[in-house]
Amino acid sequence: MKFTKKLLVIGSLALSQVTFAHGPIPVPLIDAPIPPVPGLTDGADPIVVNKDMAIALGKALFWDTSVGSDGMACGSCHFHAGVDSRTKNQINPGILGNLESNESFSILGSGAGGPNHNLSLSDFPLTEYDNPLDKESGLGLTRTTDDAIASSGTFSGEFTGASSFTGTNDECVRSADAIFNVHGTGTRRVEPRNAPTMINAVFNHRNFWDGRANNVFNGSSPWGDRDPDAGVWVKTGRRSIEKQRLHLINSSLASQVAATSLSQLEMVCSNRSNSDLGRKVLLRQPLQYQNVHYQDSVFGPLNLTYSSANEQKPGLNKTYKTMIREAFAPKYWSYTRRGSLFGAPASGGRAYNQMEANFTMFFALAVQLYETTLVSDQAPIDTTTRDPETYFPTGLSEAAARGIHVFTDAHCNICHAGPALTTAAVTSNSALVTETPNAFFGPDHSRRAFGPAAMGRTTIDDARDAFIFSHPNVVNRDKTRAGFDTSDRLLDFGYFNTGVADPESDLGLAAKDDFNNPLSFTDQYIEYLQGNTENVHDASVNKIYSCLFNSQLAINMGFNITAPNVFGILADIEPDGNRESPDEIAIRNAQCFNQNGAYIPTMEAAKAAILDGTADKRLLTATRAAFKTPTLRNIELTGPYMHNGSMATLEQVLEFYGRSGNFHEDELHGLINIPLLSDPAKRADLIAFLKTLTDDRVRYKRAPFDHPEIVVPNGHQGDDLTVFAGSPLDASLAKEDFLTIPATGSNGVESPLLPFESFLIP
Amino acid sequence: MIISKKLLFPALLLLSGASSQNAFAISAYNSDASVTYSISASNINTSGSLDDLDIFDDGPYFYDDFTSSSSQTSESVEYFSDLNTSYSHSFQAEDTISDGSAYSESWWEYSIGFENFSANSDDTYKITIDYSYDLTARAIGENADTDAIFEYESYNGRARGYDYINASITGTIENSPASTSGSKSISFFLEAGEFEEIYFDIGLTGYLEATPEASPVPVPAAFWLFGSALLAFPRFRKS
């Protein structure tokens, strides 16, 4: 019996990963399903009553430099194809890690580094091998670091107050930071991870590199249903108001805003709540000090600008308070009394009113609705002609066409699957492969029906090879590159350890939330299997279908099977769904193409396996240093790459994959083994294909990717050895340089955005 | 003293408006609300009367929350006495500062109650309240935001309404003065032994910031007209 199982595992591995190009082909994003948010703008009692105004509110808040405590807007780190192209003062020493060096900066390839360093091409990649295509040859590893190339953020400080009408900066008690300084003169703090693009981020089931922006928005924090105190204040009568829980699914963009807006690395001083932010901005003119293009694609049609063809002017013509009143249902802002139930500023002052108390919700949902419009679906890969049967692109250049084959031969497509080119787009991908009457996507000349063949059809429906099914499974059991008996591991679907950095420099998905719960669905699923349902906080964990796993967790062959990596003793397994109801067993079975695998371990067996610790290999996980699979769309323009921004060029990225990653841990995903990328011609073809993912509307900042003017801190005067004290914010802080990015309108700009490497010192 | 406070506002505005041409700015608001209503009633029992219908008004009760010593309010109330007669309630709030920040929130609540004391179960009263309201908000000077809010709700929640007007002046926004009005007819039946009450809320809020050495703030023509009009505005204040 043991032999049989071994063969099964080997066969599965070979089929899925080694022998031939297979799996989803890159498909258009045009009319791909955006995950629905029931109750937000639809239904009998929607939260948002004027969607257009909510989008305008979100766009204003996203780009308004008054939102941060010292001039930082959301857009300050997302102004270049949705990412940050700044190159000065962009280094974090690795503060999320457990390494001794997590508060000290490394000397990079150029011979310098640290705060206010101006990045050079020679600084990249941060982890370098003598032979970039072979970790073992020559001198092997020649340099590495736990530093990350990210985004210069806030000086921070302790919030004491802010004007409700004027001035960009808050009043904060500021001083030089213990980590971010040059010889004691404070520099802006830098985020610990590279800022990913918000373009197409609406397709992600969760956001942030570690997925901590929960799929469910609870109205007041990033933690979804995990936060027991979350909720929004809802007016139920003239003199009655109550805090109600909010449960908006597919709203991780809003959850993300709830976190970022309180980040003391990115935007704000400590002790400033989002209600304080509300008090600061509600009465203000949005974008008060920033020019707005008269043809702005959002503000223009709503007649919100003062600008004309002859003169650009700053600001919108309605206050934030007015925009909220027009956009959101009155029950969220019209309670006419303020009071202690809403809380009061930590820095003192009158109690909040309802609109201030609910400001997190207004801010987060408005930005989510704005970001939902940022879908780049007009790239060559979207508009090309396609084979009507296979749906393979037929109108690309020869190099790009070859590059698609490299993409699938190298199995890039297994993780970068679906229209958004990421399996982190769990809900959208599943919806696309679900047969739906009258639902089609793609360009007019090549419409494709939703259904199992949406992502291509060769010998089988290709989406299956990437474990994309109609049911949105948030956990998979997949192959890693650990030893033979330890390679089958549970992992969060769309989140993988790719060996970019020392795992201890950043645990990624294996970290905990504010309540000490695991971020990962996987660790919650382990709790589910053991029957510890009180430790399952994300509802989707209760809907994981085991029969859809790549590597079966439990198997019923009709007789006992003893194997190191699967539950096969009949007494140790039960049908998946058995704990819920007989109907649930039937529902789950209906999704299976392998009924033998529609089983899970009993609670007792799962507990025993956990108690057995490392001796039992059946409930191993791969969440350590796992990060969200990023979209590849516009990848040409969105460097530096990876969660730590450690690679500056696409060539460096492909070399990284060609050498099968930088660090080989047990959690390293099984597909990070791509020797064919050692061939420079194949790499060139693959890059040619990757460039077909760029939407020219992004490249030229055309609608919907136009934006107001924004002035972005761009490092400090001097360099990494010398800065000049005397910032207007505080004498202990370094004087700054700024980058002014002009306002654009719906027709965009004449000069295209350039790749990240073009901004580096040669 | 009361009348001097009332006269203070237009005088100060005129003075400040003139002064702002030279050295400093002021920020001010002046908002008001008025509600007019009449009540009619009939007994659907054609042989019955309205003798057992009790109508009473309660309030207005005033609440405020302000930080500025210059914040002031006034009100004028006509109390109910007869059916089919029009009654008016008027409320006003204002504040002016020339330096720093101030907020003031003023609220009035009053209600009209109805009770059918009849021992005859055939006596069902049809009550109709016709009301109209006018809200005006005025923001003046450098940075000011003001709301005038009207809200009503019946005791049992059968009827409920909310309206507001906002005026704002900040940055290059100059949305002042602003006004709105509305009217409604609320009808309900009151069976023997039943009770109903309609609550009305009026809110007038203002938030101000002024910078002592700000650039001169242009004074709109409407401001001068407003200021001069106030001098002739009849004064009312709850005794």
mmCIF file of C-alpha atoms in Angstrom, chain A residues 162-166 235-239 283-286 288 306 314 316-319 321-322 325 333-334 336-338 350 353, chain B residues 63 65 103 105 107 109 143-145 147 149 151-153 160 162 164 166 168-174 199-201 207-209:
data_model
loop_
_atom_site.group_PDB
_atom_site.id
_atom_site.type_symbol
_atom_site.label_atom_id
_atom_site.label_comp_id
_atom_site.label_asym_id
_atom_site.label_seq_id
_atom_site.Cartn_x
_atom_site.Cartn_y
_atom_site.Cartn_z
ATOM 1 C CA ALA A 162 -4.285 69.881 13.288
ATOM 2 C CA SER A 163 -6.134 72.738 11.710
ATOM 3 C CA SER A 164 -9.566 71.854 10.408
ATOM 4 C CA PHE A 165 -9.179 74.157 7.424
ATOM 5 C CA THR A 166 -5.643 74.922 6.362
ATOM 6 C CA LYS A 235 -28.236 56.169 13.187
ATOM 7 C CA THR A 236 -31.423 54.267 13.870
ATOM 8 C CA GLY A 237 -33.577 57.201 14.924
ATOM 9 C CA ARG A 238 -33.509 60.848 15.804
ATOM 10 C CA ARG A 239 -32.042 60.096 19.204
ATOM 11 C CA LEU A 283 -14.360 70.951 6.471
ATOM 12 C CA ARG A 284 -11.526 71.412 4.014
ATOM 13 C CA GLN A 285 -11.329 71.989 0.354
ATOM 14 C CA PRO A 286 -10.082 68.705 -1.150
ATOM 15 C CA GLN A 288 -6.489 72.467 -1.450
ATOM 16 C CA TYR A 306 -12.041 75.332 -10.745
ATOM 17 C CA PRO A 314 -5.953 73.908 -7.046
ATOM 18 C CA LEU A 316 -12.270 71.023 -5.689
ATOM 19 C CA ASN A 317 -15.382 73.095 -5.179
ATOM 20 C CA LYS A 318 -17.011 70.982 -2.480
ATOM 21 C CA THR A 319 -15.669 70.226 0.961
ATOM 22 C CA LYS A 321 -17.991 66.893 4.328
ATOM 23 C CA THR A 322 -20.252 67.783 1.453
ATOM 24 C CA ARG A 325 -23.009 63.702 2.494
ATOM 25 C CA TRP A 333 -23.384 60.714 9.134
ATOM 26 C CA SER A 334 -26.592 62.542 10.080
ATOM 27 C CA THR A 336 -26.976 65.323 15.225
ATOM 28 C CA ARG A 337 -25.194 64.941 18.531
ATOM 29 C CA ARG A 338 -21.591 64.377 19.317
ATOM 30 C CA ARG A 350 -14.152 67.683 22.097
ATOM 31 C CA ASN A 353 -19.374 63.355 16.011
ATOM 32 C CA TYR B 63 -28.565 72.612 24.155
ATOM 33 C CA ASP B 65 -21.658 73.247 22.994
ATOM 34 C CA TYR B 103 -16.809 75.892 17.152
ATOM 35 C CA GLU B 105 -23.209 73.746 18.088
ATOM 36 C CA TRP B 107 -29.684 72.591 19.257
ATOM 37 C CA GLU B 109 -35.818 70.373 20.478
ATOM 38 C CA ASN B 143 -12.480 79.787 7.095
ATOM 39 C CA ALA B 144 -16.003 79.024 8.136
ATOM 40 C CA ASP B 145 -18.362 76.108 7.843
ATOM 41 C CA ASP B 147 -24.909 73.854 8.942
ATOM 42 C CA ILE B 149 -30.352 71.233 10.220
ATOM 43 C CA GLU B 151 -35.208 66.928 11.671
ATOM 44 C CA TYR B 152 -38.471 65.482 12.865
ATOM 45 C CA GLU B 153 -39.621 62.111 14.056
ATOM 46 C CA ARG B 160 -39.335 60.742 10.062
ATOM 47 C CA TYR B 162 -34.151 65.140 7.841
ATOM 48 C CA TYR B 164 -29.881 70.378 6.077
ATOM 49 C CA ASN B 166 -24.424 73.894 4.518
ATOM 50 C CA SER B 168 -18.695 76.968 3.594
ATOM 51 C CA ILE B 169 -15.905 79.338 2.864
ATOM 52 C CA THR B 170 -12.384 77.973 2.779
ATOM 53 C CA GLY B 171 -9.576 77.871 0.279
ATOM 54 C CA THR B 172 -11.243 78.912 -2.934
ATOM 55 C CA ILE B 173 -14.608 77.463 -1.953
ATOM 56 C CA GLU B 174 -17.160 80.162 -1.366
ATOM 57 C CA TYR B 199 -40.467 65.814 17.805
ATOM 58 C CA PHE B 200 -38.696 68.573 15.959
ATOM 59 C CA ASP B 201 -34.994 69.269 16.118
ATOM 60 C CA TYR B 207 -16.782 75.971 12.829
ATOM 61 C CA LEU B 208 -14.362 78.799 12.397
ATOM 62 C CA GLU B 209 -10.681 79.421 12.010
#
